XYZ file of C-alpha atoms in Angstrom:
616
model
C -14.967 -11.649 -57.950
C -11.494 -10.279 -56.841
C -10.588 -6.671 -55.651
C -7.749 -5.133 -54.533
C -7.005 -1.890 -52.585
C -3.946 -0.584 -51.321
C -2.600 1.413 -48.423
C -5.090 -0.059 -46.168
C -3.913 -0.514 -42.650
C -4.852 -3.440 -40.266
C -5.715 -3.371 -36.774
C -4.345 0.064 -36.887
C -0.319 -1.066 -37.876
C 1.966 1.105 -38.349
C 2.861 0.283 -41.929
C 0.616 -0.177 -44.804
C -0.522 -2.683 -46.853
C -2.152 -4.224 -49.784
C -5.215 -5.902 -49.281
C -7.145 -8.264 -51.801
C -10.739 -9.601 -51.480
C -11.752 -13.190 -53.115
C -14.689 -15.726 -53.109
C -12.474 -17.620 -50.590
C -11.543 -14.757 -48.544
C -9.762 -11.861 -47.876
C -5.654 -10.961 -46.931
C -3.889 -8.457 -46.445
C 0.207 -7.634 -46.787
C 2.239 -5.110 -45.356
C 4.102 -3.323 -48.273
C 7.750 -3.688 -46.478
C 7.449 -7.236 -46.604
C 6.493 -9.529 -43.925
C 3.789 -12.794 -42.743
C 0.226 -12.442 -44.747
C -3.022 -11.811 -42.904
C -5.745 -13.851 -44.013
C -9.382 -14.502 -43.012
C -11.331 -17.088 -44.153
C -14.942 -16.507 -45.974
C -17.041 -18.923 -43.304
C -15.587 -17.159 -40.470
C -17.326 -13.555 -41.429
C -20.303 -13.059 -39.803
C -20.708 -8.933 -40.200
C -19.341 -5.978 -42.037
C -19.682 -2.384 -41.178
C -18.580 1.162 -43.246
C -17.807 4.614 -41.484
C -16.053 7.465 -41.466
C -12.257 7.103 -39.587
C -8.954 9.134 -38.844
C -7.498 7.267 -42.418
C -10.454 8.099 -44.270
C -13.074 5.028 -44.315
C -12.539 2.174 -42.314
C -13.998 -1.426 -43.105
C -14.988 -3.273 -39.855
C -15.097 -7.230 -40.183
C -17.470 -9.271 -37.326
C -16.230 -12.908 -37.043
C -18.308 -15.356 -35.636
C -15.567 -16.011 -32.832
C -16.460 -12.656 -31.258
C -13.837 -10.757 -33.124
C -13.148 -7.532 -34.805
C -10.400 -6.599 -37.333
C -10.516 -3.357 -38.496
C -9.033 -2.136 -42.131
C -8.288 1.590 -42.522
C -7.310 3.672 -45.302
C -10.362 3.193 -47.917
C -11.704 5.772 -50.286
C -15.105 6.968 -50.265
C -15.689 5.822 -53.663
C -14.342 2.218 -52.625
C -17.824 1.716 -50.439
C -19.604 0.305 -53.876
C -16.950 -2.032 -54.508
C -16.980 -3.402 -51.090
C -20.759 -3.635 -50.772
C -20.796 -5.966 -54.016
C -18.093 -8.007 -52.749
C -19.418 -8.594 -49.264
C -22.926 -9.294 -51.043
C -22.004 -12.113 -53.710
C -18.998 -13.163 -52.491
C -19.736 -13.815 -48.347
C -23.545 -13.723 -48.244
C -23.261 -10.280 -45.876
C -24.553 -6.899 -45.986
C -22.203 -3.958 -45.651
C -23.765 -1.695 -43.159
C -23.184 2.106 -43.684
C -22.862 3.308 -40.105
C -22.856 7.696 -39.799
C -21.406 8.659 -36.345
C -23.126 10.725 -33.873
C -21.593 14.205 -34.167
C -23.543 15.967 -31.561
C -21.169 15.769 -28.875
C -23.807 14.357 -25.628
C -22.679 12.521 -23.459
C -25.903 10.761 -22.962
C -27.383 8.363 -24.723
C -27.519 4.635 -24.593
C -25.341 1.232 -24.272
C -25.744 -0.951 -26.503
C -24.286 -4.503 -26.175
C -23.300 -6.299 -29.568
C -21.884 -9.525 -30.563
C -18.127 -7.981 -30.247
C -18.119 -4.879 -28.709
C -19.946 -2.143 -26.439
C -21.682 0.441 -28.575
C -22.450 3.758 -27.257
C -25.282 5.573 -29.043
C -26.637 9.132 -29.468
C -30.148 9.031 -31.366
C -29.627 5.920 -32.726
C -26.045 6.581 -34.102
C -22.566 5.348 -32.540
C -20.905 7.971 -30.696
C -18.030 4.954 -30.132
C -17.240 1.676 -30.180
C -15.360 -0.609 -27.378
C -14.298 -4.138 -28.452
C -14.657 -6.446 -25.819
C -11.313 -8.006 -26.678
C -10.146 -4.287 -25.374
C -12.004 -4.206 -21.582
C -9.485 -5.631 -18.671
C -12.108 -5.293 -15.837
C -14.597 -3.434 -14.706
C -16.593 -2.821 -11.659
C -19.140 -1.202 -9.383
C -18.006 1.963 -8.753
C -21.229 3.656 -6.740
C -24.763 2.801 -6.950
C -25.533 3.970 -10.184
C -22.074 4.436 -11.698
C -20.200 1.516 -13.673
C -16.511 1.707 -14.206
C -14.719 -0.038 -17.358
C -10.863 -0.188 -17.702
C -9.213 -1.420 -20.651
C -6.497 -3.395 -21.552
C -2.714 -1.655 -20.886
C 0.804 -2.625 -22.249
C 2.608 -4.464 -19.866
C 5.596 -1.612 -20.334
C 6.036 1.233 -22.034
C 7.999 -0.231 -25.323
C 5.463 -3.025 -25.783
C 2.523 -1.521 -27.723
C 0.993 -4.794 -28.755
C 2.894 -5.278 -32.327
C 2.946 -7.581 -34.309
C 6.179 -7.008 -36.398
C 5.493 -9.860 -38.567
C 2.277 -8.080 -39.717
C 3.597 -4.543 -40.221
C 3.214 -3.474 -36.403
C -0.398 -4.796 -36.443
C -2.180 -4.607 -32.882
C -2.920 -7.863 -31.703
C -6.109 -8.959 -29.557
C -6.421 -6.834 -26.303
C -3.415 -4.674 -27.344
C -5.149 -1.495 -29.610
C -4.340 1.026 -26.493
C -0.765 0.778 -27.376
C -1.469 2.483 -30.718
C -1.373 5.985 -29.504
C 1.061 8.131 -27.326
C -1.628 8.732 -24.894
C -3.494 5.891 -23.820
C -7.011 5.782 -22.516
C -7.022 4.041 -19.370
C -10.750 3.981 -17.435
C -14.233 4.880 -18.709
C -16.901 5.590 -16.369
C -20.772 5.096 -17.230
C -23.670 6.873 -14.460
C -26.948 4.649 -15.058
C -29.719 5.523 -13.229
C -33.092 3.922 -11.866
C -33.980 0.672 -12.836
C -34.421 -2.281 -16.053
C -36.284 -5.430 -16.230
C -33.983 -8.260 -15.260
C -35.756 -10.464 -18.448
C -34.729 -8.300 -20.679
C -31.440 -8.473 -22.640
C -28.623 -5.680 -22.943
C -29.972 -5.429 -26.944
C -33.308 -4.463 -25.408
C -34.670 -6.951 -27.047
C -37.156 -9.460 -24.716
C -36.349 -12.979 -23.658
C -39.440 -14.333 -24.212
C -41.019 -13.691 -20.944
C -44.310 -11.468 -20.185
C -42.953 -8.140 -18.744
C -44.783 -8.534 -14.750
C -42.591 -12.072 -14.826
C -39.997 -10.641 -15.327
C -37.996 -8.468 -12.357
C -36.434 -5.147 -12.018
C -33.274 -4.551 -10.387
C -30.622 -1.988 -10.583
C -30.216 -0.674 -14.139
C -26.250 0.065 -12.959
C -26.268 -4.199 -11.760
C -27.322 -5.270 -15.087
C -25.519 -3.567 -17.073
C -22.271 -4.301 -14.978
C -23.478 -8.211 -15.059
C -23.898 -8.026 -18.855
C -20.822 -6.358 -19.608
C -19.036 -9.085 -17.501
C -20.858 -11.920 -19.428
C -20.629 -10.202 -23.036
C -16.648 -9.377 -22.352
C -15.671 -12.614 -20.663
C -14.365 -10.895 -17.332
C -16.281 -12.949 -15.010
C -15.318 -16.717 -16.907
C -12.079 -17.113 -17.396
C -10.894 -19.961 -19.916
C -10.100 -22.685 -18.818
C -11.075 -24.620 -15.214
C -9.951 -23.589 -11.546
C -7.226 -25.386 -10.294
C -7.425 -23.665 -7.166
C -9.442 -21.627 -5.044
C -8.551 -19.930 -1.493
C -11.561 -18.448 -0.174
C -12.077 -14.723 2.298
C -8.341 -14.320 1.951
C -7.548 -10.640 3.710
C -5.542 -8.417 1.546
C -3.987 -5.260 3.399
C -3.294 -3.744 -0.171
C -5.412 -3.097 -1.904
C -7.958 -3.334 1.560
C -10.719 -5.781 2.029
C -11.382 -9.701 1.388
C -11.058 -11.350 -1.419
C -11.277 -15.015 -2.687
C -8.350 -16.313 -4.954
C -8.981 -18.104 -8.155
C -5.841 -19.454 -9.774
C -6.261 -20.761 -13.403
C -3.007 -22.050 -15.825
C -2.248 -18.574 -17.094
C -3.945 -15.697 -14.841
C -5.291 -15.439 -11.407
C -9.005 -13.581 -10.115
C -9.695 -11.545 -7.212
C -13.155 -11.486 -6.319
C -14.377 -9.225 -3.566
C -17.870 -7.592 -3.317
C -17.537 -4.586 -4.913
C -14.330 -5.193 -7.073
C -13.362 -7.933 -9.175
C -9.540 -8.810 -10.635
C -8.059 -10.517 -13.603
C -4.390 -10.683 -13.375
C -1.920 -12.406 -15.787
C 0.992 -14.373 -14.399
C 3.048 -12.385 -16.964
C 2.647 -9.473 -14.709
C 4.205 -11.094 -11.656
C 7.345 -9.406 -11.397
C 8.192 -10.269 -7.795
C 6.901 -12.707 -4.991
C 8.259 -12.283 -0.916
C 7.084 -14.482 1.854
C 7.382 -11.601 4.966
C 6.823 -13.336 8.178
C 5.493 -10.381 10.497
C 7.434 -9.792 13.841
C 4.306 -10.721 16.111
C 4.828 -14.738 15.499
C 1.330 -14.588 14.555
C 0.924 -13.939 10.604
C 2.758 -13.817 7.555
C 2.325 -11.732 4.705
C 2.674 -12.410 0.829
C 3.851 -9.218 -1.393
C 3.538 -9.978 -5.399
C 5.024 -7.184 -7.186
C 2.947 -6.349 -10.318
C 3.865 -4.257 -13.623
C 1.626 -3.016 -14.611
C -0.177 -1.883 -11.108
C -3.489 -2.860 -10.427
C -5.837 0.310 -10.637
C -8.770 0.908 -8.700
C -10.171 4.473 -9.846
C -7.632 6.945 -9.760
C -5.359 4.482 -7.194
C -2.393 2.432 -8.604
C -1.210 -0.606 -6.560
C 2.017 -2.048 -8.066
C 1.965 -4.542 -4.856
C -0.410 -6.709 -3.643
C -0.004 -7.113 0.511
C -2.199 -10.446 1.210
C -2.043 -11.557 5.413
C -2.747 -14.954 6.730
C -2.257 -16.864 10.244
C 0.700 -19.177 10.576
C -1.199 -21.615 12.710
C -3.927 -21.814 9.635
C -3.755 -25.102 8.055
C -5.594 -26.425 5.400
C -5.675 -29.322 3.032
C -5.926 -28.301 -0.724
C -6.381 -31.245 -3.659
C -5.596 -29.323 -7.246
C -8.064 -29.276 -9.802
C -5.610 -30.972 -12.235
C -5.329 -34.329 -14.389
C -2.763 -36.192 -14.006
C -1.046 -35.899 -17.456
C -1.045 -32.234 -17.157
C 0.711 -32.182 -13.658
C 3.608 -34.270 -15.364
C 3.700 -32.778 -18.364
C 3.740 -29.322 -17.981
C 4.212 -28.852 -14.113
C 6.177 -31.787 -13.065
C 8.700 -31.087 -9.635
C 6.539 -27.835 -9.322
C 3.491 -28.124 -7.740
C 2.156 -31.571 -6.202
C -0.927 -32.902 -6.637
C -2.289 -32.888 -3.004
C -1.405 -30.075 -0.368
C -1.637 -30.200 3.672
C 0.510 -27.473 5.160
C -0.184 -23.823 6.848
C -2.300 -21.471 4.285
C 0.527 -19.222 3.692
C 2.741 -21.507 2.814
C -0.137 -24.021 0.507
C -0.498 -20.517 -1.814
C 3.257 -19.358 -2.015
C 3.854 -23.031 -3.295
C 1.143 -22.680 -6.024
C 1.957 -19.348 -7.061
C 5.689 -20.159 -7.449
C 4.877 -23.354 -9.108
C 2.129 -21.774 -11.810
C 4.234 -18.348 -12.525
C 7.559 -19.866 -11.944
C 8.773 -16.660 -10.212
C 10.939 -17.236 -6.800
C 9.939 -16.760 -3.565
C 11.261 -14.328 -1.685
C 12.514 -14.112 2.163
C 14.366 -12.104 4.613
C 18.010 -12.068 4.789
C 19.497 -14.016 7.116
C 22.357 -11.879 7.500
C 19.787 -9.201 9.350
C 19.607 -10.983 13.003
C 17.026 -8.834 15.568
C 17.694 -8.747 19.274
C 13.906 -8.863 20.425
C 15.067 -8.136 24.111
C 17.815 -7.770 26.039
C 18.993 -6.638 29.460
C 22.432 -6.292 31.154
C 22.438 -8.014 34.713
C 25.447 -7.537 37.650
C 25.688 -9.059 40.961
C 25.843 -5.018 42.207
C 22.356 -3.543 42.277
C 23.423 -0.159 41.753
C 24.637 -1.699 38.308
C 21.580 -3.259 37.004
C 20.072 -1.891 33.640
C 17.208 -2.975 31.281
C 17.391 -2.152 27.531
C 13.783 -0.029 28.347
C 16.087 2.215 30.321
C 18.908 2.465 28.690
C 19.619 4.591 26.039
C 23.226 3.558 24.833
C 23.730 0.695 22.453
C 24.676 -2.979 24.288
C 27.985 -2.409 23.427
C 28.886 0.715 24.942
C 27.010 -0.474 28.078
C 29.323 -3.552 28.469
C 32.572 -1.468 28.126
C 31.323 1.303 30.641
C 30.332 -1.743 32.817
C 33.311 -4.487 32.572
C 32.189 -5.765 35.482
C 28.883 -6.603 34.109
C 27.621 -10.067 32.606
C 25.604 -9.203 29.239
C 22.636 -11.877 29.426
C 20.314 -12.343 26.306
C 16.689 -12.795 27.378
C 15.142 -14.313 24.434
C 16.798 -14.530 20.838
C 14.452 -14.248 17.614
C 14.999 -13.744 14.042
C 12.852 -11.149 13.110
C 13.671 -9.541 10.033
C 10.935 -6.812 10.213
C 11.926 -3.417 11.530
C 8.775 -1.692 13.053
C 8.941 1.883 11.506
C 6.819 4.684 9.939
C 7.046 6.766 6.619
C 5.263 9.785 7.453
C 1.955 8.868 9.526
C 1.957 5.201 7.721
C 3.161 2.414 10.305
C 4.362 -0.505 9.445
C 7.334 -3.130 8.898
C 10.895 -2.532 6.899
C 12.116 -5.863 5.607
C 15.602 -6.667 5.003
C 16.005 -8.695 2.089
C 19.481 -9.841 0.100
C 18.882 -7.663 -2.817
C 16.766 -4.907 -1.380
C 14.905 -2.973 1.125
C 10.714 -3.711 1.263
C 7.995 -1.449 3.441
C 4.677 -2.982 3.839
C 1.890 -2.622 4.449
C 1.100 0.480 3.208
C 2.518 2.260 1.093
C 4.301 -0.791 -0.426
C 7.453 0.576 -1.139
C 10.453 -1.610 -2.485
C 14.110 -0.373 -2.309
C 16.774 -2.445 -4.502
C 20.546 -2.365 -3.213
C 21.826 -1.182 -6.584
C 19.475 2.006 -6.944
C 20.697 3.001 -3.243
C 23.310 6.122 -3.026
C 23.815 6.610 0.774
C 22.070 5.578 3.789
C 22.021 7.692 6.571
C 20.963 7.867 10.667
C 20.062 10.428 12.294
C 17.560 11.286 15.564
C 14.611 13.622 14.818
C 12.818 14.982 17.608
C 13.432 16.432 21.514
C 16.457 14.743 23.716
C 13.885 12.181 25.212
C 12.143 10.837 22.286
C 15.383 11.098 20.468
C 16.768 9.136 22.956
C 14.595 6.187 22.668
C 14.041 6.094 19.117
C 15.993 7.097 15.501
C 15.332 7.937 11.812
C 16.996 5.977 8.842
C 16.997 8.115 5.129
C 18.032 6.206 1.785
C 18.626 8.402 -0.683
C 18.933 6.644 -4.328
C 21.143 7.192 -7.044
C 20.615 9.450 -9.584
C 18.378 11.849 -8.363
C 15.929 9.605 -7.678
C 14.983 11.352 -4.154
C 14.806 9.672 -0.888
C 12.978 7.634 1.327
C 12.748 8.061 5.371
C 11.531 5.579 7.799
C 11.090 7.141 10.897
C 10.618 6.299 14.917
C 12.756 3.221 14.675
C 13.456 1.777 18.048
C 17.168 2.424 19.688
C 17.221 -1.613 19.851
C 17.942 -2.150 15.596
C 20.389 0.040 15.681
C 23.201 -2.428 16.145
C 21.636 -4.827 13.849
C 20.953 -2.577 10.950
C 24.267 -1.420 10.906
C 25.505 -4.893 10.656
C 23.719 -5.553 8.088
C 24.378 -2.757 5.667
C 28.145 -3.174 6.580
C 27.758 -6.830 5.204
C 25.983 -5.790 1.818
C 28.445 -3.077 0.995
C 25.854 -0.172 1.877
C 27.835 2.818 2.143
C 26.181 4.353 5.831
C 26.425 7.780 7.408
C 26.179 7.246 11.252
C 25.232 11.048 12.647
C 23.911 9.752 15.956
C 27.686 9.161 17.551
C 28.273 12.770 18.067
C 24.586 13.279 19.319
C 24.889 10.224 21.724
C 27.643 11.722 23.492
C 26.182 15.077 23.257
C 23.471 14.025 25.239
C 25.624 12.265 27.918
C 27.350 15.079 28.562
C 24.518 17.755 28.617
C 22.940 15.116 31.465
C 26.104 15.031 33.220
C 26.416 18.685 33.014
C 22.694 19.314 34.129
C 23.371 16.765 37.152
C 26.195 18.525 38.261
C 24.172 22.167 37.924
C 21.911 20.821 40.025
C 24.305 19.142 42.775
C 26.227 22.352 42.429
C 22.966 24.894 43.300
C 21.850 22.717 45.968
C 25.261 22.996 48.054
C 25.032 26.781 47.331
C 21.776 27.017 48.761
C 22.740 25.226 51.967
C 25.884 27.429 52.814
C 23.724 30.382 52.319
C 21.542 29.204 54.605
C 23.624 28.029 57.265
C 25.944 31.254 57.144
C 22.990 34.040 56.587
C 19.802 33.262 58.103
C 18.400 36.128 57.060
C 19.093 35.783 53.292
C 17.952 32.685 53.020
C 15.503 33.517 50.277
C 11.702 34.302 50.363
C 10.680 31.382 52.658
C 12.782 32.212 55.609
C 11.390 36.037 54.712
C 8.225 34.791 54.974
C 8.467 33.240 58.583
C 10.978 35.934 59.963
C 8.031 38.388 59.406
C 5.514 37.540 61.653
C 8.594 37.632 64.400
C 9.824 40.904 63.604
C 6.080 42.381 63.601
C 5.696 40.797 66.911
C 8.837 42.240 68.536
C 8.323 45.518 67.624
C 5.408 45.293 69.539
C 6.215 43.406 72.592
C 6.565 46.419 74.974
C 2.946 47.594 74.095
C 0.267 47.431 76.166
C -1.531 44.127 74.560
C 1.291 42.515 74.813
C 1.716 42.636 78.979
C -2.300 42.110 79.399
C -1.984 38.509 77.750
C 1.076 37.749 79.708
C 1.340 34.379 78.469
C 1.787 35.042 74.768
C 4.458 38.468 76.177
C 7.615 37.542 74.653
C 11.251 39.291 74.928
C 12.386 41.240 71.540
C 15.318 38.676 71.418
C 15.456 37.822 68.021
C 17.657 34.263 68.758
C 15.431 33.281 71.053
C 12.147 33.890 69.919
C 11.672 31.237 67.281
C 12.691 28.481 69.365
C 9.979 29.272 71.482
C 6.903 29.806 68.487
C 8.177 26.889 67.640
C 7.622 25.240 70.681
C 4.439 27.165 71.194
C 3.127 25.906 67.669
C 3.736 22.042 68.887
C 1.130 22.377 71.582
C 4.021 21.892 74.144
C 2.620 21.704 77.757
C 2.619 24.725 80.689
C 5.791 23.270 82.165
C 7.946 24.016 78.876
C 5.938 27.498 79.046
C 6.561 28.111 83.026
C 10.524 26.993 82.136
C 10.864 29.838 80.245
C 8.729 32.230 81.972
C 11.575 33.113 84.710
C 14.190 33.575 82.199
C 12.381 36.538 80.286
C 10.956 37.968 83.616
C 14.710 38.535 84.962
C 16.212 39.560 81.690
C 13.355 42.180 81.516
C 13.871 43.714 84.836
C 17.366 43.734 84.619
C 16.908 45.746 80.922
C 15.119 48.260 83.523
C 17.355 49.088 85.708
């Protein structure tokens, strides 16, 4: 029996075709010409008829856990399938009516291909396994599925040999807007026995035990969709490896084509194909090192995108690694890439197996970038002696305002990380030959082509300004800017070396504010110098206008001289003083000291005659 139909699309292509049924088979050719789709008659396993966007859509179940969809039937064509499917391939064609009530409740069911969602016993929709990327535990009772993304936005997963057909994985690139993430709340619990069909294993129901209704179906999803298993063996594993972005521990399995992150909540599957970029950081402690892989498209986790992933190890880590690899194979396919037996530091073990399986290059620091960790300026004067902690003028402005001075280098490093912010984020700006990167978080890479202008500037009041500066990089086009902020005084020198050397066109505003700030502490010094000698000739020329202190004491003298010829005053004539106003604070003061009676009986004879001579 033979049939024929045409303007059927496959897979959802963008062209249509003409598509023929036999005993042997079935194919299908796009009508512009092009490769012909066939499918042989042992390899169907299932057939299934609804309602689609292109009218009626024919959905074909291999036995290899496939799907290939034809659209574009009539709703007359359904009896000619049916007899086809029945005498030709041995198979029922199921007339499946969608749920059209619109809940978004009802119940997952797992099938031999793909995730069915139904609503009273009828599909709602359908998700191919071929189509979920990941998924994971998003709560306690919520599951999160994402599916499979183009790796840009021009590849949409075409096959142009079959009329723009979708391939395997590659059905989200159909439409202008692409669904991304799907998110499933199961509540309360399920019999662990029991399978995702809800059909029993074979065990009584008390053997078998309950557990999380969210865990199973999670666990079953990651079985049924192949998430969990990926073909082919391990040749590597690196276990509780920290990763700053995105955070937590994971452990590293790296198979021929893809690498998995496993962690306890979320779980990875990452194709070498999206390894864009790969940079060995060493961080400026001397204690770890960090490996940044660039990928396109980001990893998501919920709502986050991380195009970089920021993994940290310790330098003094070794470990001895043997690859899970035969022989033939390492020659073959990997020969003067990867080695058969490792014994080196951690970082360096995984950088080498990376490089080796997704043949990207590493990545380092630019050597032209050179970092003065500390250094101080020593003279045989001590009046001269400054430390880089107190000074606030570059090394090189010291030495010429201080020719005398021998410049001495303390300790000389090459640290290519520049300890900075952006905003409230700390972390390390890398200097690289061909670009600019900012880990840990957020991972932000800079290339030396999209940069317009860099410029330096201080931010802040005169004494953090002082100590520490701002760098902005604006990019071409309108692309905005990025600042890294609180940069220590110390890279100055350097960084402007090294943008001078990569043709970075730099806009130095801190010159004019450097000098600016001399001066205003010059001119404050000399204020203060100034108002001091002021003070003294007052002092020393006016006694009495010598402010509110000398006020202060003089008033205690003039209250007591305007008394002295009262009555109190002769009765105690110890404390009777003369009205002479030179005179009298020499002696409180002497009287305040706890002098003895001889200083007292000194003095004694001296007011006595000046008093009766003021009587006669």
């Amino acid at each position: 029996m033979l049939e024929s139909f045409e303007n059927i699309y496959l897979d959802l292509s963008r062209q249509a075709g003409k598509c023929r049924f036999a005993e042997t088979g079935l194919g299908w050719k796009p009508a512009g010409g092009g490769d012909t789709f066939t499918l042989d008659a042992t390899n169907i396993a299932g057939a299934q008829w609804s309602r689609a966007s292109r009218g009626y859509e024919l959905k074909v179940f291999l036995r290899t856990s496939g799907i290939h969809q034809f659209d574009g039937f009539l709703q007359e064509d359904f009896e000619r399938l049916s007899k086809v499917f029945k005498h030709s391939y041995s198979v029922n064609l199921e007339h499946k009516e969608h749920a059209l009530r619109g809940w978004n409740w009802g119940k997952g069911d797992f099938a031999r291909a793909e995730l069915a969602f139904t609503v009273q016993n009828k599909p709602a929709f359908e998700i191919p396994y071929s189509e979920i990327s990941n998924t994971n535990l998003a709560g306690k009772n919520e599951v999160a599925v994402e599916f499979s993304l183009p790796a840009n936005g021009e590849d949409t997963g075409t096959n142009g040999h079959l009329g723009g057909a979708r391939g395997r994985g590659k059905k989200a690139g159909a439409g202008r807007d692409q669904l991304v993430e799907m998110r499933f709340y199961i509540p309360g619990t399920a019999k662990k026995g029991t399978d995702p069909d809800g059909e029993n294993s074979g065990e009584e129901d008390d053997e078998k035990e309950e557990q999380n209704a969210a865990t199973l179906f999670y666990e079953t999803l990651m079985e049924k969709a192949e998430i969990g298993e990926v073909a082919g063996d391990t040749f590597a594993t690196f276990l509780d490896v920290l990763h700053l972005t995105p955070r937590g521990r994971y452990d590293i399995d790296m198979y021929e084509s893809s690498f998995r992150l496993r962690g306890k909540t979320y779980d990875y599957k990452i194709q070498y194909d999206h390894v864009k970029k790969f940079m060995l950081l060493p961080k400026p402690d001397d204690l770890h090192t960090l490996i940044t892989i660039g990928l396109e498209p980001p990893l998501r986790q919920g709502q986050t995108r991380y195009p970089f992933l920021v993994m940290q190890f310790k330098r003094d880590e070794e470990v001895e690694v043997d690859l899970n690899m035969t022989e033939e194979l390492l020659k073959e396919k990997y020969s003067g890439k990867l080695q058969a037996h490792y014994e080196s530091p951690l970082h360096a073990v995984v950088a080498q197996i990376f490089r080796g399986l997704t043949g990207k290059k590493v990545v380092t620091p630019s050597k032209d970038f050179v970092r003065y960790k500390s250094t101080a300026i020593s003279s045989s004067s001590p009046s001269t002696k400054f430390s880089h902690k107190q000074s606030t003028l570059p090394l090189n402005r010291i030495a010429e305002a201080y020719k005398g001075a021998s410049l001495r280098v303390n300790s000389h490093h090459q640290q290519s990380g520049v300890k900075c912010s952006i905003k409230a984020n700390e972390g390390h700006l890398y200097c690289l030959d061909k670009s600019f990167m900012f880990v840990p978080k957020p991972a932000t890479y800079i290339a030396f082509d999209n940069v317009s202008s860099i410029t330096m500037s201080r931010v802040g009041g005169a004494l953090a300004a002082s100590r520490t500066f701002d760098i902005t990089i604006t990019l071409k086009g309108g692309g905005g800017e990025h600042q890294f902020s609180n940069i220590n005084r110390e890279e100055q020198q350097p960084l402007e070396e090294f943008f001078k050397r990569k043709g970075l066109r730099t806009k130095n505003e801190m010159v004019d504010d450097s000098s600016a700030l001399i001066q205003a502490a010059l001119a404050e010094a000399s204020d203060l110098a100034s108002s001091a000698d002021e003070d003294e000739t007052k002092n020393s020329a006016a006694p009495g206008r010598r402010g509110s202190a000398d006020e202060d004491e003089e008033s205690v003298d003039e209250d007591f001289s305007a008394s002295s010829e009262s009555d109190v005053a002769e009765e105690y004539d110890s404390a009777h003083e003369s009205s002479g106003g030179s005179g009298s604070e020499d002696e409180m003061d002497v009287d305040a000291d706890g002098e003895g009676e001889e200083a007292v009986e000194e003095e004694r004879p001296r007011k006595k005659a000046k008093v009766k001579s003021s009587g006669n």
